[in-house]
Short mmCIF file of C-alpha atoms in Angstrom, two decimals:
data_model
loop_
_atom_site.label_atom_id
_atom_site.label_comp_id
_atom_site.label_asym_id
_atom_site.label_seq_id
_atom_site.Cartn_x
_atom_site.Cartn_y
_atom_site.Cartn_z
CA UNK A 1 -24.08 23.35 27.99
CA UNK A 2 -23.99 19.91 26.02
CA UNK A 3 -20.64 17.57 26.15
CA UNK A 4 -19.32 16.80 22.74
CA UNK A 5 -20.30 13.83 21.41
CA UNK A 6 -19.62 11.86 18.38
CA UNK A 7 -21.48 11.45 16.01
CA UNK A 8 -22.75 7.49 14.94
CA UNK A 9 -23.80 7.42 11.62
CA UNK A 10 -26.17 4.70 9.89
CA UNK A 11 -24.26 3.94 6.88
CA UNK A 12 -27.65 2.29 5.26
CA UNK A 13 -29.64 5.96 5.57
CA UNK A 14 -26.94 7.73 6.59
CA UNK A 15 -29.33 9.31 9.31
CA UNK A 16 -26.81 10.32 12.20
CA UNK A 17 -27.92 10.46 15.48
CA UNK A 18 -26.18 12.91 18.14
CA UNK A 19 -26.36 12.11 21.82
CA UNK A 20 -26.56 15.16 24.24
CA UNK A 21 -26.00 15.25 28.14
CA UNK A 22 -26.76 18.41 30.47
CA UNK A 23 -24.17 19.59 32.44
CA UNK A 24 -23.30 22.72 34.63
CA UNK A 25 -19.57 22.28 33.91
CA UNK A 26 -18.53 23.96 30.73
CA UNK A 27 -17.86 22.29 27.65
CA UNK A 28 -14.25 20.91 26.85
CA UNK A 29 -13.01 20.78 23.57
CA UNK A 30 -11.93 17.54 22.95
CA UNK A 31 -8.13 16.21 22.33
CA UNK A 32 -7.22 15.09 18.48
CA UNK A 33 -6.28 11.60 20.57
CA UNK A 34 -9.57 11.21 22.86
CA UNK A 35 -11.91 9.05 20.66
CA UNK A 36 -14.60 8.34 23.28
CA UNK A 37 -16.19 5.10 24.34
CA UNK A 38 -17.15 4.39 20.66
CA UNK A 39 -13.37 3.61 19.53
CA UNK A 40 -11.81 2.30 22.93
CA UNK A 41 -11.99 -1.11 21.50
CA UNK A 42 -10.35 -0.30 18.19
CA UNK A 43 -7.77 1.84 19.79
CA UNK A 44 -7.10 -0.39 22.29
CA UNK A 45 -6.43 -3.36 20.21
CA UNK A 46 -4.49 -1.13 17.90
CA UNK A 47 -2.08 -0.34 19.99
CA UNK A 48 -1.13 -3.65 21.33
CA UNK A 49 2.50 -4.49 20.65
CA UNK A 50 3.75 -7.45 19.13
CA UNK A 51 4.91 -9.61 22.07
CA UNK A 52 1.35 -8.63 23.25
CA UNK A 53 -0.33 -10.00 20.72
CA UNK A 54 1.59 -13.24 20.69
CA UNK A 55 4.02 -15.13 19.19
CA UNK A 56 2.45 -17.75 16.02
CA UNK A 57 0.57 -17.07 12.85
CA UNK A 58 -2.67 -17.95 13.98
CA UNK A 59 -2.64 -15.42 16.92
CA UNK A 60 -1.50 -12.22 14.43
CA UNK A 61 -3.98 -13.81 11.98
CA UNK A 62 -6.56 -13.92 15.10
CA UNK A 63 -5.67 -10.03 16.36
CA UNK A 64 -5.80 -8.81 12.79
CA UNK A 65 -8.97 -10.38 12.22
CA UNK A 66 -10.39 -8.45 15.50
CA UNK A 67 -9.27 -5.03 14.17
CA UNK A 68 -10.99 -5.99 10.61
CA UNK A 69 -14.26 -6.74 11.85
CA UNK A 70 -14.12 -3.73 13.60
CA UNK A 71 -13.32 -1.29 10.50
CA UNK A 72 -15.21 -3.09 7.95
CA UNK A 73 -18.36 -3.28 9.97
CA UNK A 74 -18.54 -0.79 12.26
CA UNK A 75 -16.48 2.37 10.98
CA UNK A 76 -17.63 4.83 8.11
CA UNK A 77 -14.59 6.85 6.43
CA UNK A 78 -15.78 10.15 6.24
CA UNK A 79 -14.57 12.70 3.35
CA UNK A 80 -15.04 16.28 3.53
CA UNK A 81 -17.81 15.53 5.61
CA UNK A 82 -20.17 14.81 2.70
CA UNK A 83 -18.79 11.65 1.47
CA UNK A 84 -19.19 8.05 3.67
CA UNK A 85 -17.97 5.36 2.81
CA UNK A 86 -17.27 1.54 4.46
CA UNK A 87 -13.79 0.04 3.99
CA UNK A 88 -14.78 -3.24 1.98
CA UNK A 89 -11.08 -4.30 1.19
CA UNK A 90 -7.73 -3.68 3.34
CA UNK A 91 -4.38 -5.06 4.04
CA UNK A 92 -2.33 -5.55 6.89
CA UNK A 93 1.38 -4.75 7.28
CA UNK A 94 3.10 -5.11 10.60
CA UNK A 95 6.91 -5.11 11.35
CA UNK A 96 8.28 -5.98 14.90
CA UNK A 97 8.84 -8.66 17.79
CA UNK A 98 8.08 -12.50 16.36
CA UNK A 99 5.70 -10.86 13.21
CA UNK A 100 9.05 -9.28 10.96
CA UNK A 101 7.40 -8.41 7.31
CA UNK A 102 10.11 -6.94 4.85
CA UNK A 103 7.34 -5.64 2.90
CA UNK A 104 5.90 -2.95 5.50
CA UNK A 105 7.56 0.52 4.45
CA UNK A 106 8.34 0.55 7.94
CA UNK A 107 8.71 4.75 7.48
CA UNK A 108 8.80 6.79 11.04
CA UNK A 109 5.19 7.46 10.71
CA UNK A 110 4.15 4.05 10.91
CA UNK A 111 5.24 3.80 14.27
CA UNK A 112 2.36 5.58 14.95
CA UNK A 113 -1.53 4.30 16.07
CA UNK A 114 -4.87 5.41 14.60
CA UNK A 115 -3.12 7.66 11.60
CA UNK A 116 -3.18 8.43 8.32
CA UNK A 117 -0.22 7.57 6.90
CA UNK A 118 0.07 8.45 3.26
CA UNK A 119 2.90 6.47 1.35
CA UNK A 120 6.03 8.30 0.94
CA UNK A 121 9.37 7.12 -0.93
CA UNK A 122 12.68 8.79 0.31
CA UNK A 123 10.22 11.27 2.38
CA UNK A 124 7.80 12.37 -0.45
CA UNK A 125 4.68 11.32 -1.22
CA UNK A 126 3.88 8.74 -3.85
CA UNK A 127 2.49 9.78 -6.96
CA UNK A 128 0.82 8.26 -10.25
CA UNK A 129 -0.35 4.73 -9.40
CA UNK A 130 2.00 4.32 -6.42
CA UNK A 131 -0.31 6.21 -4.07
CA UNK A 132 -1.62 4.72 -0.92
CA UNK A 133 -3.21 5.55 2.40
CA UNK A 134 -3.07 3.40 5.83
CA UNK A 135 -4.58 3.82 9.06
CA UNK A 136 -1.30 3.26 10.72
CA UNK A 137 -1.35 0.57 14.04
CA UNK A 138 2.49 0.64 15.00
CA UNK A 139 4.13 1.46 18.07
CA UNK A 140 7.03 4.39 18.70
CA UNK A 141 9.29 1.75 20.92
CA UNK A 142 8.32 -1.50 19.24
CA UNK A 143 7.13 -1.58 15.85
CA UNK A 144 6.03 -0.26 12.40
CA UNK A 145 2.52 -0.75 11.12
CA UNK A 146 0.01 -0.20 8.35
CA UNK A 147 -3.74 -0.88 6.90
CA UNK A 148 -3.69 -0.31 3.62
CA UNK A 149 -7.14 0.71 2.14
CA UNK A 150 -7.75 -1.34 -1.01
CA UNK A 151 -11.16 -0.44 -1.60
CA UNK A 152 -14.07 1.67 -0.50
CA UNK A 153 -17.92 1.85 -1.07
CA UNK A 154 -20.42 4.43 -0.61
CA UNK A 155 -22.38 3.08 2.55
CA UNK A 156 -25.71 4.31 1.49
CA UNK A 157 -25.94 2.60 -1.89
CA UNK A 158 -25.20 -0.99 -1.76
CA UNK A 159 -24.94 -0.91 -5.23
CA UNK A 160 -23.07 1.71 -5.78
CA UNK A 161 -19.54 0.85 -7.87
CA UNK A 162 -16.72 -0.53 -5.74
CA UNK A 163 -13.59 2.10 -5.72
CA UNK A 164 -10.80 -1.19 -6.28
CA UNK A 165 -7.08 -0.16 -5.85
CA UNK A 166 -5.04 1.98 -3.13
CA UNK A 167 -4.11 5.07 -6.04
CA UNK A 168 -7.90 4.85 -6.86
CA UNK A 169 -8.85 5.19 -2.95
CA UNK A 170 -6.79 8.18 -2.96
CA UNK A 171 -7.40 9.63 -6.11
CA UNK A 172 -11.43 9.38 -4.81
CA UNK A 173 -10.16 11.33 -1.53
CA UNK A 174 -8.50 14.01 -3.42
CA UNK A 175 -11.36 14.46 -5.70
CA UNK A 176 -14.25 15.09 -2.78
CA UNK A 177 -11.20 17.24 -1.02
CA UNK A 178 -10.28 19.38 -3.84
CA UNK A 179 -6.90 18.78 -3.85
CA UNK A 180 -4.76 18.55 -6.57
CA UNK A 181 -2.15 16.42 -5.11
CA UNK A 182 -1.13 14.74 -1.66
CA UNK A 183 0.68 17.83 0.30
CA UNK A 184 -1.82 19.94 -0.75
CA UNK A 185 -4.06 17.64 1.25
CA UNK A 186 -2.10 17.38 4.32
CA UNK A 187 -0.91 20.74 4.47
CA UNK A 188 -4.53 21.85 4.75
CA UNK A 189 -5.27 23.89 7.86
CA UNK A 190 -8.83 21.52 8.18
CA UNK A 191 -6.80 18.01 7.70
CA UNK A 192 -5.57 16.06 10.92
CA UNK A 193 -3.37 13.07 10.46
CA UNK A 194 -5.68 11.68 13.16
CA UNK A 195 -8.19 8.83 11.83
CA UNK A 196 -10.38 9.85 14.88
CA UNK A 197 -10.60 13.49 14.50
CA UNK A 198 -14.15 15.22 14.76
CA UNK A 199 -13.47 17.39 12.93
CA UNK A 200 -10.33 16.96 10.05
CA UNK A 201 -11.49 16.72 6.19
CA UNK A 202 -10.96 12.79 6.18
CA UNK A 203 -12.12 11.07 9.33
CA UNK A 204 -13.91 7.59 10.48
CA UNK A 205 -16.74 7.41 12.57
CA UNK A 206 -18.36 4.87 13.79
CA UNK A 207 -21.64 3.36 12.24
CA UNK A 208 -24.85 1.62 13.53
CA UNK A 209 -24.46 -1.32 11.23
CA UNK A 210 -27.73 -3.02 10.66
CA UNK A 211 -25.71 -6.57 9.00
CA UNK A 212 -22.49 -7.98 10.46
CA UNK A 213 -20.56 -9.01 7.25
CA UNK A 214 -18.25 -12.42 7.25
CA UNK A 215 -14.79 -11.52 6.40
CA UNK A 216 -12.89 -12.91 3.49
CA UNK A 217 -9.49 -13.68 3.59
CA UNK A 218 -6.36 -13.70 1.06
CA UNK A 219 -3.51 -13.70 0.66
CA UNK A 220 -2.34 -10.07 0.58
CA UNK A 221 -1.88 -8.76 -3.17
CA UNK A 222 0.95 -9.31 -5.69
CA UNK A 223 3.08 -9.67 -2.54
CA UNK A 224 4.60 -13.18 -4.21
CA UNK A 225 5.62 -11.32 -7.55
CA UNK A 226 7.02 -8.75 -5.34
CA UNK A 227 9.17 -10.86 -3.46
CA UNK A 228 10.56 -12.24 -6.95
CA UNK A 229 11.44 -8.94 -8.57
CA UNK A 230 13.28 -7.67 -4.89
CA UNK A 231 15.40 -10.45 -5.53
CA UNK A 232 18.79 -9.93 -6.68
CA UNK A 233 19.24 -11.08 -9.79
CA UNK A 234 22.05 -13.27 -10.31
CA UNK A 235 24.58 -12.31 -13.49
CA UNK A 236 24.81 -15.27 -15.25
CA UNK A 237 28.05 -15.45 -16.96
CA UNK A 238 28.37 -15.69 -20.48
CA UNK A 239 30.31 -18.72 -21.79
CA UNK A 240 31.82 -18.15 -25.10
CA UNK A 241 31.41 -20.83 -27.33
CA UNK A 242 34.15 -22.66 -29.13
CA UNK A 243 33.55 -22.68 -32.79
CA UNK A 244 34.74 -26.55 -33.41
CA UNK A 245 36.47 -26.42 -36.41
CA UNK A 246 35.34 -29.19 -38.70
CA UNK A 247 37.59 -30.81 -41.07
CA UNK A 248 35.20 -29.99 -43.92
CA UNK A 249 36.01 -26.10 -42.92
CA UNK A 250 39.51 -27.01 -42.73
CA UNK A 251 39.28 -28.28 -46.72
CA UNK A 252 37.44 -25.02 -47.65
CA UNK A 253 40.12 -22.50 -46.25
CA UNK A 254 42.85 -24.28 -47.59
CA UNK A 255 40.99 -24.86 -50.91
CA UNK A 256 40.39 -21.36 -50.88
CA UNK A 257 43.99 -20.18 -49.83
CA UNK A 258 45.63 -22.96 -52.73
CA UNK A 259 43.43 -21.30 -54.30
CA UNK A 260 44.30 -17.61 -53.73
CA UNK A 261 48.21 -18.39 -54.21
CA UNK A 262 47.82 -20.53 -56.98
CA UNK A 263 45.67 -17.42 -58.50
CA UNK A 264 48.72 -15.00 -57.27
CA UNK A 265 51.27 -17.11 -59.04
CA UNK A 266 49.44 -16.87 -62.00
CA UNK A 267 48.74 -13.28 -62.09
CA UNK A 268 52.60 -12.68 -60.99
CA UNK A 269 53.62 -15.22 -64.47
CA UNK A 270 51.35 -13.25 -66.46
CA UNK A 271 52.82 -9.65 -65.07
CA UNK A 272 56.43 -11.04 -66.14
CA UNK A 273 54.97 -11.83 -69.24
CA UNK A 274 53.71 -8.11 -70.10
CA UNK A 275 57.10 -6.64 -68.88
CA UNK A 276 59.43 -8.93 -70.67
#
């Protein structure tokens, strides 16, 4: 019987091409968490903990670089098996040992590796334009992580329009998975949280990429305006001015009080008058 193998997919025909092996044992299904040769690489530097990785900015930069030449050149994300696409824009979020990043949800599920961690506030998913969807790299013992998908391409159309924003991403994943919203999605008997399923309704697989693409690197989005609007604002107090009483103002009101007793007086003489 033939050994399960995955498949590798050209993402400029998308032609795949299956491998097959005789063998008199039977076949074993494979486990959700046994990617194969392909992804030992990207699992393996996925799962590397913090103090592993090192300790400065240039070794995280260095490691996350690794992991993103790996998933924007050599991984397709699959969608109900009809749809590939190549990650052309993601972010990284990792919270743990010397790399602490206040802006990583740091939610239980992050503390997973190779996952698909939809985002979630208070433990429900995100909705409107506050959806997003990571291939989580964290750790159970160590640390929380995320890569968030910014932006996707169909692989067999270089030309084809570039899907730009996280909610966009997912929206596009809904769409080609029917689903109407998030937990419809995950609570679907054919969806596995794992990225490397073989079989799960949104999957990667890896790709026999013809061009090697430089990366380009940014800072990560809107993080800076973020940062401003967590801060506490601070409650200016309100100073109450002093009206300064000018001597002019001083003439008016007294004018204008002389003026209402003199005008009092006269009313009160001319009253007397009438009576007497």
């Amino acid at each position: 019987m033939e050994s399960l193998k995955r498949k590798v997919v050209d993402t400029d025909t998308i032609e795949s091409a299956s491998g097959s092996s005789s063998s008199s044992a039977p076949s074993k299904i494979r486990k959700i968490d046994d990617v194969g040769a392909e992804f030992k690489e990207l699992r393996r530097l996925m799962e590397l903990a913090p103090d592993q990785i090192g300790s400065t900015a240039a070794e995280f930069h260095g490691h996350f670089d690794k992991i993103a030449m790996y998933l924007m050149n050599s991984v397709a994300m699959v969608v109900n098996d009809k749809h590939y696409y190549r990650l052309v824009e993601i972010e990284f979020y990792l919270n743990g040992g010397k790399h602490l990043d206040v802006f990583t949800h740091s939610d239980k599920d992050q503390k997973t590796c190779g996952e698909w961690y939809f985002h979630k506030m208070n433990g429900s998913y995100k909705g409107g334009s506050y959806k997003g969807l990571d291939i989580t790299f964290g750790r159970h013992d160590t640390c929380f992580g995320g890569i968030l998908v910014r932006g996707i391409q169909l692989s067999n159309d270089p030309m084809a329009i570039i899907i730009e924003g996280p909610c966009l991403v997912v929206d596009q994943v809904l769409k080609h998975t029917n689903s109407k919203m998030i937990i419809n999605l995950v609570d679907n008997a054919s969806f596995s949280k794992s990225t490397f399923s073989e079989t799960s309704l949104l999957r990667i697989v890896p790709t026999k990429q013809k061009i090697i693409r430089p990366l380009i690197k940014c800072p990560r989005y809107k993080i800076n305006a973020k940062n401003k609007m967590n801060q506490p604002k601070k409650k200016k107090k309100k100073k109450k001015k002093k009206k300064k009483k000018t001597e002019h103002t001083h003439k008016n009101k007294d004018t204008k009080t002389q003026k209402h007793k003199n005008t009092s007086k006269k009313k009160k003489k001319d009253k007397t008058r009438k009576t007497t």
